[in-house]
XYZ file of C-alpha atoms in Angstrom:
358
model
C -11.705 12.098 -0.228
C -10.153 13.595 -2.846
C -6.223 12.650 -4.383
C -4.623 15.457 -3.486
C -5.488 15.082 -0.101
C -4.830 11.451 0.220
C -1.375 12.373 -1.442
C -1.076 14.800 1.217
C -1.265 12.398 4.054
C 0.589 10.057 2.921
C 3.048 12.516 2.293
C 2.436 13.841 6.241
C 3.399 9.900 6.984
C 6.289 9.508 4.711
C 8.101 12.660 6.036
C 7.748 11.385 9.242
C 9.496 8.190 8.389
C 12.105 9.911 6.287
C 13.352 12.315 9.269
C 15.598 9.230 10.243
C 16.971 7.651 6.976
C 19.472 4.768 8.500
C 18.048 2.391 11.284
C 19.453 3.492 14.546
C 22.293 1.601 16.112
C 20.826 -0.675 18.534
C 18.263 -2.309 16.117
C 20.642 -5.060 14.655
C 18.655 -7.300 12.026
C 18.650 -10.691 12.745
C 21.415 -12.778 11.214
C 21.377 -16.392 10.007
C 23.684 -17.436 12.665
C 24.703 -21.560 13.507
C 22.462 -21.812 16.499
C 19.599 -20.514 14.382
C 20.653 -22.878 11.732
C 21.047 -26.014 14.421
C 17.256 -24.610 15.770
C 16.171 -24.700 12.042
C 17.301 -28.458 11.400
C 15.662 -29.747 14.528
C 12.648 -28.296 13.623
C 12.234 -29.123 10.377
C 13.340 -32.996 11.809
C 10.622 -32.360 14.074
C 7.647 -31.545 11.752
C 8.654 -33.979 9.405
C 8.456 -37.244 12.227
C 4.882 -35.746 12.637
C 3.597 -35.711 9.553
C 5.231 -39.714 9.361
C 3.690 -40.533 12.254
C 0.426 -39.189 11.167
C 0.757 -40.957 7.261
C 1.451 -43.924 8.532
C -1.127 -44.013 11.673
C 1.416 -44.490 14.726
C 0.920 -44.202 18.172
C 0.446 -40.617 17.406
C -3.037 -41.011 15.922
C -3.966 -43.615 18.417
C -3.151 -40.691 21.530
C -5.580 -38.403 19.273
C -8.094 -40.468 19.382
C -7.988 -41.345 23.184
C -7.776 -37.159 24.221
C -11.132 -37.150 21.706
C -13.008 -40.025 23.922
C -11.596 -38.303 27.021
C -13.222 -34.933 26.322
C -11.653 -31.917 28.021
C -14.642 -29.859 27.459
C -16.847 -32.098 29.816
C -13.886 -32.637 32.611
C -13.610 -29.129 32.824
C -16.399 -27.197 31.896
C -15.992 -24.062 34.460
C -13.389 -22.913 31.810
C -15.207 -23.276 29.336
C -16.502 -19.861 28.286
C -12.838 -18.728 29.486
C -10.911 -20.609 26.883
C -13.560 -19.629 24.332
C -11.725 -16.056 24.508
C -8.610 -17.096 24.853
C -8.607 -18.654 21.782
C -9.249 -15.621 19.279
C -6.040 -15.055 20.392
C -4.860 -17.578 17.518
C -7.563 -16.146 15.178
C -5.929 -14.294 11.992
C -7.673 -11.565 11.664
C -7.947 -9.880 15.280
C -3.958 -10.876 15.749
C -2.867 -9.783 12.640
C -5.099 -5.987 13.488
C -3.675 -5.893 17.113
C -0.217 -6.922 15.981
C 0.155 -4.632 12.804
C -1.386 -1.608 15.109
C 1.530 -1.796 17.906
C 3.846 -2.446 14.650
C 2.529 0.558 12.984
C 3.502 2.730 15.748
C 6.972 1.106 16.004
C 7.826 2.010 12.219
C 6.447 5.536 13.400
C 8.409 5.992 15.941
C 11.635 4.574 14.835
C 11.568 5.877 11.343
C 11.740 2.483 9.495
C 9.071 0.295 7.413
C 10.872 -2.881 7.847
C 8.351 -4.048 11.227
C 5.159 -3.974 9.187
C 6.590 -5.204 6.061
C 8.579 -8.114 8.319
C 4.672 -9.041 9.115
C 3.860 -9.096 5.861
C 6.531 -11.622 5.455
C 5.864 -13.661 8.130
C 1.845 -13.892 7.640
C 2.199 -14.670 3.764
C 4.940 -17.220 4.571
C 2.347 -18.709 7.180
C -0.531 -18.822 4.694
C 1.344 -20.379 1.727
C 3.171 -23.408 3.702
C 0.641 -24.217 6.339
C -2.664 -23.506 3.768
C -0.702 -25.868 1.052
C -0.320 -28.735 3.759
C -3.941 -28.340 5.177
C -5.425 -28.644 1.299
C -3.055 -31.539 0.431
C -3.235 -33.812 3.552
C -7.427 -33.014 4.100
C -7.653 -34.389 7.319
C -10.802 -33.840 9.000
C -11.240 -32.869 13.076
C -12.333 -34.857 15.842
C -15.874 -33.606 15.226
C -16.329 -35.115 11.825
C -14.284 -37.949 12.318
C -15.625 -41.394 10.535
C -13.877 -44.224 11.462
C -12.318 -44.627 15.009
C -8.499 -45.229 15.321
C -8.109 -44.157 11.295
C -6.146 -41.113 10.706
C -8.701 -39.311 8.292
C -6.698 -38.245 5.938
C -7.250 -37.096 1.942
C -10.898 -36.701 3.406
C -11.789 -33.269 2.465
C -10.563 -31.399 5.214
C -8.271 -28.721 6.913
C -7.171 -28.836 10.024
C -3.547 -30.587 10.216
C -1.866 -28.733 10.738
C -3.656 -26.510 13.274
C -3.419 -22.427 11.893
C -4.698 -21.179 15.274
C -1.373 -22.549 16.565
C 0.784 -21.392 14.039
C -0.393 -18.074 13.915
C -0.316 -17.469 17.615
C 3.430 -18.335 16.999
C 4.271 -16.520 14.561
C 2.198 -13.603 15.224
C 3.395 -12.802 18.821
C 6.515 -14.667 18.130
C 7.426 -11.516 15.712
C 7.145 -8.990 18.081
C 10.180 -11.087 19.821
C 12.086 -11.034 16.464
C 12.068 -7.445 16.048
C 12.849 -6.722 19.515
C 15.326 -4.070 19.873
C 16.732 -4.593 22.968
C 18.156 -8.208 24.205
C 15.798 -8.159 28.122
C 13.001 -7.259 25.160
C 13.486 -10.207 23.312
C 13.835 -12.477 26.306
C 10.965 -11.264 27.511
C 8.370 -10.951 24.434
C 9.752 -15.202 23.516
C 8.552 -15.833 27.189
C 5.077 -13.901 26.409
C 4.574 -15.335 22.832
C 5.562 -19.259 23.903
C 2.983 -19.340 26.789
C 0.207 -17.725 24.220
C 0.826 -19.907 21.726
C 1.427 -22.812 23.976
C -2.404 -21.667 25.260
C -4.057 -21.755 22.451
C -2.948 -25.005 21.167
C -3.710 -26.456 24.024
C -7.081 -24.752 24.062
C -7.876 -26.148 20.421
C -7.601 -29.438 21.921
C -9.907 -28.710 24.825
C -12.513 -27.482 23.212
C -12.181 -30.884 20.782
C -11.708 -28.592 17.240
C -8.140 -29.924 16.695
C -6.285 -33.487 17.302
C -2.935 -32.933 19.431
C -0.922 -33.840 16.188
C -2.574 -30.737 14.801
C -1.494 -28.551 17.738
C 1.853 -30.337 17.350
C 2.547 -30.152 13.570
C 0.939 -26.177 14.159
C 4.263 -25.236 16.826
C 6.555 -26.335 14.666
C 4.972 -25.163 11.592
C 5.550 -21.223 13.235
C 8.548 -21.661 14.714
C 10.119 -23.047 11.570
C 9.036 -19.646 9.873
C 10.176 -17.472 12.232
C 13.693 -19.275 12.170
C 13.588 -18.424 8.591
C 13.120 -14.830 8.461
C 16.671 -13.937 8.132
C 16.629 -15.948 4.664
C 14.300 -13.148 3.872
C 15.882 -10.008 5.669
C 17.466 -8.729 2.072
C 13.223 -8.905 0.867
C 12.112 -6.524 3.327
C 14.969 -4.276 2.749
C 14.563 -4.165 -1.425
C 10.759 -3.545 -0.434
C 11.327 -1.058 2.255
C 13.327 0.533 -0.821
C 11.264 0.020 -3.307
C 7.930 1.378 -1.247
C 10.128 4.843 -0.567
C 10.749 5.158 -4.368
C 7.258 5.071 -5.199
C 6.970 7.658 -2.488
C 9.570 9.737 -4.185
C 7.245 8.981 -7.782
C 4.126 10.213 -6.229
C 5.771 13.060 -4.795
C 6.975 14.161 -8.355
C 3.172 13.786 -9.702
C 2.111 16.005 -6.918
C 4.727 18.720 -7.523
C 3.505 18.555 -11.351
C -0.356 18.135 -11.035
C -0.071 21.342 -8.286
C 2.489 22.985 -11.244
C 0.151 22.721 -13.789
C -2.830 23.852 -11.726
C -2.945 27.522 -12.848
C -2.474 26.466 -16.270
C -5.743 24.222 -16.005
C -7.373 27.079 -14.685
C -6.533 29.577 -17.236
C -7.725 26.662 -19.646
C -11.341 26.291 -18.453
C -12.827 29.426 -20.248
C -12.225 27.416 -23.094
C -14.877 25.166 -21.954
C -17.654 27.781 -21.670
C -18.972 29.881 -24.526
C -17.648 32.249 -26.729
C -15.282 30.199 -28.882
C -12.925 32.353 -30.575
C -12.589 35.528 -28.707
C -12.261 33.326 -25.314
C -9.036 31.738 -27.304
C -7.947 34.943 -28.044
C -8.212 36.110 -24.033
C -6.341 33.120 -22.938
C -3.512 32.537 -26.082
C -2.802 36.788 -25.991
C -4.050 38.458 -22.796
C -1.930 41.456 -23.352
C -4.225 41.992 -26.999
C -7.235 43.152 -25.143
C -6.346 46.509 -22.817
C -4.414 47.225 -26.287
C -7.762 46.602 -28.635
C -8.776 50.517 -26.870
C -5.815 52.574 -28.322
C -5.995 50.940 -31.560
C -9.499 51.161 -32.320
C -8.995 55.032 -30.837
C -5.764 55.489 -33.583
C -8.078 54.323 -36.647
C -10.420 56.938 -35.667
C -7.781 59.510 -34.997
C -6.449 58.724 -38.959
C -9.802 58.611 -40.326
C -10.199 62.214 -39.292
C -6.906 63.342 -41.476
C -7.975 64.308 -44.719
C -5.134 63.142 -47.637
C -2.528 64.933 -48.996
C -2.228 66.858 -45.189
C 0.239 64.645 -43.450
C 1.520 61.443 -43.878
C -0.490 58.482 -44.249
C -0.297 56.169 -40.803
C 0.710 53.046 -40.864
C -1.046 49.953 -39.796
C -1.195 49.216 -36.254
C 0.349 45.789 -36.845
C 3.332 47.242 -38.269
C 4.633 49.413 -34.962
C 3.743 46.920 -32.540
C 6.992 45.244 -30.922
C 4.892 42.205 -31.011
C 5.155 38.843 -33.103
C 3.056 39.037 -36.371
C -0.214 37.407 -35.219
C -2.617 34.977 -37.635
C -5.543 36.669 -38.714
C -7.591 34.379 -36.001
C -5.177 35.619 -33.244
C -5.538 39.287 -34.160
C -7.591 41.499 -31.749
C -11.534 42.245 -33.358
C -11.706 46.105 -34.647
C -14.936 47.894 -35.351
C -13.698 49.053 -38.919
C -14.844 52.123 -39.843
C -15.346 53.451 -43.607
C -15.638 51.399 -46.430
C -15.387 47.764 -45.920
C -14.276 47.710 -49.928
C -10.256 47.892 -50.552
C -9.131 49.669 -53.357
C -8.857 48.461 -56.749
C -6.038 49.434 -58.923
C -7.156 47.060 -61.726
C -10.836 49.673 -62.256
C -11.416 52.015 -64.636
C -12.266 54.409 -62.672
C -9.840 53.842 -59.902
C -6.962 54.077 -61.993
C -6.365 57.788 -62.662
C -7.515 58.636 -59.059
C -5.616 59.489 -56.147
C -4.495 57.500 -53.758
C -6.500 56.855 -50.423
C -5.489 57.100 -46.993
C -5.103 53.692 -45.782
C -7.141 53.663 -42.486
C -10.353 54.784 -44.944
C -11.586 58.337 -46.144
Protein backbone atom coordinates (compact mmCIF):
# COMPACT_ATOMS: atom_id res chain seq x y z
CA UNK A 1 0.00 0.00 0.00
CA UNK A 2 1.37 2.98 -0.87
CA UNK A 3 1.85 6.43 1.70
CA UNK A 4 -0.36 8.48 0.23
CA UNK A 5 -3.00 6.18 0.60
CA UNK A 6 -2.29 5.11 4.07
CA UNK A 7 -2.17 8.98 4.78
CA UNK A 8 -5.43 9.07 3.24
CA UNK A 9 -7.12 6.74 5.59
CA UNK A 10 -5.91 7.77 8.36
CA UNK A 11 -6.91 11.02 7.41
CA UNK A 12 -10.68 9.38 6.53
CA UNK A 13 -10.35 8.25 10.48
CA UNK A 14 -9.07 11.39 11.95
CA UNK A 15 -11.85 13.57 10.36
CA UNK A 16 -14.18 11.40 11.72
CA UNK A 17 -12.91 11.89 15.20
CA UNK A 18 -12.39 15.59 14.75
CA UNK A 19 -16.23 16.30 13.75
CA UNK A 20 -16.77 16.45 17.64
CA UNK A 21 -13.76 18.31 19.22
CA UNK A 22 -14.94 18.52 23.15
CA UNK A 23 -16.21 15.21 24.85
CA UNK A 24 -19.92 15.41 25.08
CA UNK A 25 -21.57 16.27 28.34
CA UNK A 26 -22.53 13.13 29.89
CA UNK A 27 -19.05 11.42 29.65
CA UNK A 28 -17.57 12.85 32.99
CA UNK A 29 -13.88 11.46 33.53
CA UNK A 30 -13.41 9.77 36.52
CA UNK A 31 -12.20 11.81 39.47
CA UNK A 32 -9.93 10.83 42.37
CA UNK A 33 -12.66 11.14 44.79
CA UNK A 34 -12.38 9.93 48.94
CA UNK A 35 -14.28 6.74 48.45
CA UNK A 36 -11.94 5.85 45.61
CA UNK A 37 -9.12 6.88 47.78
CA UNK A 38 -10.61 4.78 51.03
CA UNK A 39 -11.12 1.71 48.12
CA UNK A 40 -7.42 2.38 47.13
CA UNK A 41 -5.96 2.04 50.81
CA UNK A 42 -7.83 -1.14 51.53
CA UNK A 43 -6.58 -2.60 48.65
CA UNK A 44 -3.28 -1.89 48.69
CA UNK A 45 -3.63 -3.18 52.75
CA UNK A 46 -5.03 -6.08 51.16
CA UNK A 47 -2.31 -7.17 48.64
CA UNK A 48 0.28 -6.34 50.89
CA UNK A 49 -1.11 -9.03 53.98
CA UNK A 50 -0.87 -11.48 50.96
CA UNK A 51 2.26 -11.19 49.85
CA UNK A 52 3.25 -11.42 54.06
CA UNK A 53 1.40 -14.23 54.39
CA UNK A 54 2.93 -15.86 51.45
CA UNK A 55 6.90 -14.64 52.58
CA UNK A 56 6.53 -15.83 55.63
CA UNK A 57 4.54 -19.29 54.86
CA UNK A 58 1.19 -18.72 56.97
CA UNK A 59 -1.83 -20.48 56.96
CA UNK A 60 -2.18 -19.08 53.56
CA UNK A 61 0.34 -21.42 51.94
CA UNK A 62 -0.75 -24.29 54.04
CA UNK A 63 -4.74 -23.78 52.40
CA UNK A 64 -2.73 -23.85 48.91
CA UNK A 65 -1.38 -26.77 49.42
CA UNK A 66 -4.52 -28.66 50.76
CA UNK A 67 -6.89 -27.23 47.44
CA UNK A 68 -3.62 -28.87 45.39
CA UNK A 69 -4.08 -32.49 47.22
CA UNK A 70 -7.85 -31.97 46.89
CA UNK A 71 -7.83 -31.62 43.10
CA UNK A 72 -10.82 -29.85 41.56
CA UNK A 73 -10.07 -31.20 38.22
CA UNK A 74 -10.77 -34.89 39.36
CA UNK A 75 -14.00 -33.91 41.70
CA UNK A 76 -15.42 -32.35 38.87
CA UNK A 77 -14.38 -33.43 35.69
CA UNK A 78 -17.82 -32.92 33.59
CA UNK A 79 -16.63 -29.22 33.54
CA UNK A 80 -13.74 -29.78 32.59
CA UNK A 81 -13.53 -29.00 28.87
CA UNK A 82 -16.09 -26.08 29.92
CA UNK A 83 -13.74 -24.18 32.12
CA UNK A 84 -10.97 -24.84 29.60
CA UNK A 85 -12.86 -21.98 27.50
CA UNK A 86 -13.78 -20.03 30.00
CA UNK A 87 -10.53 -19.35 30.89
CA UNK A 88 -9.09 -17.57 27.63
CA UNK A 89 -11.25 -15.22 28.92
CA UNK A 90 -8.22 -14.07 31.26
CA UNK A 91 -5.77 -14.68 28.35
CA UNK A 92 -4.03 -11.25 27.14
CA UNK A 93 -4.10 -11.41 23.89
CA UNK A 94 -7.80 -12.49 22.82
CA UNK A 95 -9.11 -9.87 25.74
CA UNK A 96 -7.03 -7.22 24.92
CA UNK A 97 -8.34 -7.84 20.68
CA UNK A 98 -12.05 -8.20 21.83
CA UNK A 99 -11.76 -5.33 24.28
CA UNK A 100 -9.79 -2.75 22.07
CA UNK A 101 -12.37 -3.75 19.04
CA UNK A 102 -15.70 -2.66 21.06
CA UNK A 103 -13.28 0.33 22.32
CA UNK A 104 -12.38 1.20 18.86
CA UNK A 105 -15.86 1.69 17.89
CA UNK A 106 -16.62 3.73 21.05
CA UNK A 107 -13.79 6.40 20.17
CA UNK A 108 -15.58 6.21 16.64
CA UNK A 109 -18.60 6.90 17.60
CA UNK A 110 -18.14 9.40 20.27
CA UNK A 111 -15.42 11.36 18.63
CA UNK A 112 -12.71 10.91 21.35
CA UNK A 113 -9.32 8.75 21.59
CA UNK A 114 -9.21 8.74 25.26
CA UNK A 115 -11.08 4.78 25.47
CA UNK A 116 -8.30 3.10 23.51
CA UNK A 117 -5.54 5.09 24.84
CA UNK A 118 -7.22 4.56 28.64
CA UNK A 119 -6.43 0.68 27.58
CA UNK A 120 -3.25 1.39 26.76
CA UNK A 121 -2.88 2.70 30.20
CA UNK A 122 -4.39 0.19 31.98
CA UNK A 123 -2.65 -2.94 30.09
CA UNK A 124 0.96 -1.32 30.38
CA UNK A 125 0.24 -0.48 34.05
CA UNK A 126 -0.81 -4.30 34.39
CA UNK A 127 2.33 -5.61 32.68
CA UNK A 128 4.92 -3.46 34.54
CA UNK A 129 3.59 -4.05 38.32
CA UNK A 130 2.27 -7.55 38.11
CA UNK A 131 5.34 -8.84 35.48
CA UNK A 132 7.95 -7.06 38.09
CA UNK A 133 6.35 -9.06 41.11
CA UNK A 134 6.06 -12.43 39.16
CA UNK A 135 10.08 -12.11 38.12
CA UNK A 136 11.08 -10.99 41.66
CA UNK A 137 9.09 -13.39 43.95
CA UNK A 138 9.63 -16.69 41.24
CA UNK A 139 7.27 -18.80 42.76
CA UNK A 140 6.55 -21.84 40.94
CA UNK A 141 2.72 -23.54 40.47
CA UNK A 142 1.24 -26.41 42.01
CA UNK A 143 2.46 -28.50 39.07
CA UNK A 144 6.14 -28.03 39.65
CA UNK A 145 6.00 -27.74 43.17
CA UNK A 146 9.14 -29.46 45.18
CA UNK A 147 8.70 -29.59 48.60
CA UNK A 148 5.19 -30.01 50.23
CA UNK A 149 3.94 -27.30 52.71
CA UNK A 150 7.06 -24.83 51.42
CA UNK A 151 5.99 -21.76 49.73
CA UNK A 152 8.34 -22.06 46.57
CA UNK A 153 9.48 -19.01 46.33
CA UNK A 154 12.84 -17.28 44.51
CA UNK A 155 12.52 -20.70 42.55
CA UNK A 156 12.51 -19.63 39.04
CA UNK A 157 9.06 -19.05 38.45
CA UNK A 158 5.96 -16.83 37.55
CA UNK A 159 2.88 -17.31 38.64
CA UNK A 160 2.18 -15.17 41.98
CA UNK A 161 0.59 -13.29 41.32
CA UNK A 162 -1.86 -14.91 38.88
CA UNK A 163 -2.04 -12.47 35.32
CA UNK A 164 -5.08 -14.44 34.09
CA UNK A 165 -6.80 -12.86 37.12
CA UNK A 166 -5.58 -9.57 36.86
CA UNK A 167 -6.20 -9.12 33.42
CA UNK A 168 -9.73 -10.39 33.46
CA UNK A 169 -10.04 -7.45 35.99
CA UNK A 170 -8.72 -5.00 34.53
CA UNK A 171 -9.63 -5.77 31.09
CA UNK A 172 -13.47 -6.01 31.52
CA UNK A 173 -13.20 -3.95 34.58
CA UNK A 174 -12.35 -0.90 32.00
CA UNK A 175 -15.21 -1.12 30.04
CA UNK A 176 -17.01 -0.25 33.60
CA UNK A 177 -14.61 2.74 34.04
CA UNK A 178 -15.41 4.36 30.91
CA UNK A 179 -18.98 3.81 31.18
CA UNK A 180 -20.93 6.73 30.21
CA UNK A 181 -23.96 6.34 31.80
CA UNK A 182 -24.31 5.50 35.77
CA UNK A 183 -27.11 1.94 35.10
CA UNK A 184 -23.90 1.31 32.51
CA UNK A 185 -21.43 1.29 35.01
CA UNK A 186 -23.47 -0.63 37.54
CA UNK A 187 -24.06 -2.97 35.23
CA UNK A 188 -20.62 -3.63 33.23
CA UNK A 189 -18.83 -3.84 37.42
CA UNK A 190 -21.54 -6.64 37.87
CA UNK A 191 -20.41 -8.33 34.37
CA UNK A 192 -16.59 -7.79 34.83
CA UNK A 193 -16.56 -9.04 38.83
CA UNK A 194 -18.32 -12.39 38.01
CA UNK A 195 -15.71 -12.89 34.87
CA UNK A 196 -12.95 -12.21 36.69
CA UNK A 197 -14.19 -13.86 39.79
CA UNK A 198 -14.54 -17.04 37.07
CA UNK A 199 -11.50 -17.22 35.92
CA UNK A 200 -9.63 -17.09 39.07
CA UNK A 201 -11.47 -19.51 40.33
CA UNK A 202 -11.03 -21.56 37.19
CA UNK A 203 -7.07 -21.22 37.46
CA UNK A 204 -7.42 -22.97 40.62
CA UNK A 205 -9.55 -25.78 39.25
CA UNK A 206 -7.71 -26.70 36.66
CA UNK A 207 -4.52 -26.78 39.39
CA UNK A 208 -2.26 -23.96 37.17
CA UNK A 209 -2.42 -21.38 40.02
CA UNK A 210 -2.37 -21.58 44.08
CA UNK A 211 -5.48 -19.56 45.59
CA UNK A 212 -2.90 -16.92 46.92
CA UNK A 213 -2.17 -16.40 43.25
CA UNK A 214 -5.84 -15.89 42.34
CA UNK A 215 -5.93 -13.75 45.49
CA UNK A 216 -2.83 -11.50 45.15
CA UNK A 217 -4.17 -11.44 41.03
CA UNK A 218 -7.88 -9.50 42.28
CA UNK A 219 -6.29 -7.18 44.06
CA UNK A 220 -3.44 -6.67 41.83
CA UNK A 221 -6.38 -5.31 38.99
CA UNK A 222 -8.48 -3.69 41.08
CA UNK A 223 -5.69 -1.64 42.61
CA UNK A 224 -4.96 -0.41 38.92
CA UNK A 225 -8.13 0.38 37.98
CA UNK A 226 -8.56 2.52 41.27
CA UNK A 227 -5.61 4.31 39.99
CA UNK A 228 -6.53 5.44 36.67
CA UNK A 229 -7.61 8.82 37.65
CA UNK A 230 -3.84 9.45 38.85
CA UNK A 231 -3.34 9.04 35.18
CA UNK A 232 -6.46 10.82 33.55
CA UNK A 233 -4.15 14.16 32.75
CA UNK A 234 -1.72 11.17 30.59
CA UNK A 235 -4.36 10.19 28.35
CA UNK A 236 -5.45 13.66 27.79
CA UNK A 237 -1.64 15.15 26.90
CA UNK A 238 -1.56 11.90 24.60
CA UNK A 239 -4.95 12.23 23.14
CA UNK A 240 -3.34 15.80 22.36
CA UNK A 241 -0.32 14.98 21.41
CA UNK A 242 -1.58 11.96 18.87
CA UNK A 243 -4.00 14.85 17.11
CA UNK A 244 -0.90 17.10 16.62
CA UNK A 245 0.94 14.60 14.82
CA UNK A 246 -2.24 14.26 12.85
CA UNK A 247 -2.20 17.93 12.15
CA UNK A 248 1.97 17.28 11.11
CA UNK A 249 1.13 14.59 8.72
CA UNK A 250 -1.58 16.47 7.32
CA UNK A 251 0.87 19.40 6.48
CA UNK A 252 3.36 16.75 4.70
CA UNK A 253 0.47 15.61 2.66
CA UNK A 254 -0.68 19.08 1.58
CA UNK A 255 3.16 19.66 0.56
CA UNK A 256 4.20 16.23 -0.97
CA UNK A 257 0.61 16.59 -3.18
CA UNK A 258 1.93 20.59 -3.71
CA UNK A 259 5.00 19.67 -5.02
CA UNK A 260 3.70 16.84 -7.19
CA UNK A 261 3.53 18.72 -10.54
CA UNK A 262 6.79 20.13 -9.88
CA UNK A 263 8.30 16.46 -9.57
CA UNK A 264 6.68 15.74 -12.64
CA UNK A 265 7.88 18.52 -14.71
CA UNK A 266 11.35 17.40 -13.16
CA UNK A 267 11.52 13.82 -14.50
CA UNK A 268 12.55 14.65 -18.17
CA UNK A 269 15.57 15.54 -16.55
CA UNK A 270 16.10 11.99 -15.81
CA UNK A 271 15.84 10.69 -19.39
CA UNK A 272 18.10 11.69 -22.25
CA UNK A 273 18.89 14.66 -23.91
CA UNK A 274 20.76 16.66 -21.28
CA UNK A 275 20.85 20.16 -22.17
CA UNK A 276 18.03 20.93 -24.45
CA UNK A 277 15.62 18.85 -21.93
CA UNK A 278 16.93 21.66 -19.23
CA UNK A 279 16.21 24.16 -21.52
CA UNK A 280 12.32 22.71 -22.09
CA UNK A 281 11.75 22.54 -18.44
CA UNK A 282 13.89 25.93 -16.97
CA UNK A 283 12.20 28.19 -20.22
CA UNK A 284 9.17 26.50 -21.82
CA UNK A 285 8.04 29.67 -23.39
CA UNK A 286 11.82 29.58 -25.52
CA UNK A 287 10.71 26.83 -27.76
CA UNK A 288 7.25 27.92 -29.85
CA UNK A 289 9.53 31.25 -29.98
CA UNK A 290 12.86 29.29 -31.46
CA UNK A 291 10.30 29.31 -35.06
CA UNK A 292 10.02 33.16 -35.53
CA UNK A 293 13.51 33.73 -34.69
CA UNK A 294 15.18 31.31 -36.74
CA UNK A 295 12.43 32.65 -39.58
CA UNK A 296 13.75 36.62 -38.74
CA UNK A 297 17.58 35.58 -39.34
CA UNK A 298 16.56 34.33 -42.60
CA UNK A 299 14.31 37.22 -43.38
CA UNK A 300 17.70 39.67 -42.60
CA UNK A 301 19.99 37.50 -44.38
CA UNK A 302 18.00 38.20 -47.51
CA UNK A 303 18.58 42.25 -47.12
CA UNK A 304 21.48 43.16 -48.94
CA UNK A 305 23.61 46.22 -46.93
CA UNK A 306 23.43 49.64 -47.34
CA UNK A 307 19.31 49.04 -48.29
CA UNK A 308 17.72 49.39 -44.92
CA UNK A 309 18.77 49.31 -41.61
CA UNK A 310 20.68 46.64 -40.14
CA UNK A 311 18.30 44.39 -37.59
CA UNK A 312 19.08 43.97 -34.43
CA UNK A 313 19.67 40.84 -32.52
CA UNK A 314 16.80 38.91 -31.47
CA UNK A 315 17.98 39.02 -27.85
CA UNK A 316 17.86 42.63 -27.79
CA UNK A 317 13.79 43.15 -28.52
CA UNK A 318 12.72 40.39 -26.50
CA UNK A 319 10.83 41.64 -23.21
CA UNK A 320 12.55 38.75 -21.69
CA UNK A 321 15.44 38.49 -18.98
CA UNK A 322 18.94 38.26 -20.66
CA UNK A 323 19.45 34.47 -20.75
CA UNK A 324 23.14 32.57 -20.23
CA UNK A 325 24.44 31.35 -23.29
CA UNK A 326 23.40 27.61 -21.99
CA UNK A 327 19.79 28.89 -21.44
CA UNK A 328 19.51 30.48 -24.88
CA UNK A 329 17.26 28.69 -27.46
CA UNK A 330 19.66 26.49 -30.30
CA UNK A 331 19.60 28.46 -33.87
CA UNK A 332 20.63 26.88 -37.11
CA UNK A 333 23.06 29.87 -37.98
CA UNK A 334 23.23 30.58 -41.31
CA UNK A 335 26.31 32.32 -43.23
CA UNK A 336 29.59 32.45 -42.02
CA UNK A 337 30.26 30.96 -38.72
CA UNK A 338 33.51 33.55 -38.68
CA UNK A 339 32.78 37.14 -36.91
CA UNK A 340 34.36 39.96 -38.25
CA UNK A 341 37.70 41.14 -37.56
CA UNK A 342 38.46 44.74 -37.28
CA UNK A 343 42.09 44.06 -36.22
CA UNK A 344 42.83 42.37 -40.37
CA UNK A 345 44.37 43.87 -42.99
CA UNK A 346 42.09 43.32 -45.19
CA UNK A 347 39.06 43.87 -43.09
CA UNK A 348 39.97 47.18 -42.14
CA UNK A 349 39.16 49.46 -45.10
CA UNK A 350 36.02 47.34 -45.89
CA UNK A 351 32.56 47.98 -45.26
CA UNK A 352 30.73 47.06 -42.66
CA UNK A 353 28.58 43.75 -42.65
CA UNK A 354 25.12 43.21 -41.86
CA UNK A 355 25.04 41.62 -38.59
CA UNK A 356 22.73 38.56 -39.13
CA UNK A 357 25.54 37.46 -42.04
CA UNK A 358 25.82 38.42 -45.86
Amino acid sequence: MRTDQILTRLERVFARLDREPERPAHLQTPQMSRHRVVLLGSTLAFYLAIVVAVLTTSWLVRLDWQVMFFRPYEQWPQVHAFLDYLVVLGQRGPTAVMVAAWLGWRSWRQHTLRPLIALGVALLLLNITVGSVKLGLGRLGPHYATQIGSAELFAGGDIFPSGHTANAVVTWGILAYLASTVVTRRVLSVVSAVVSLSVGATTVYLGTHWVSDVLLGWSAGLLILLALPWFEPLIARTEAYVFELRELLRRRAETGRMSAPVATALMPLLSAGGKWQLQRVVDPVAEPSSAPAAGAAQTTQAVPAGHGPAPRPAAILSSRPHLIRSERTPVTPVGSRRPAHTDRPAARGAAARPVAGG
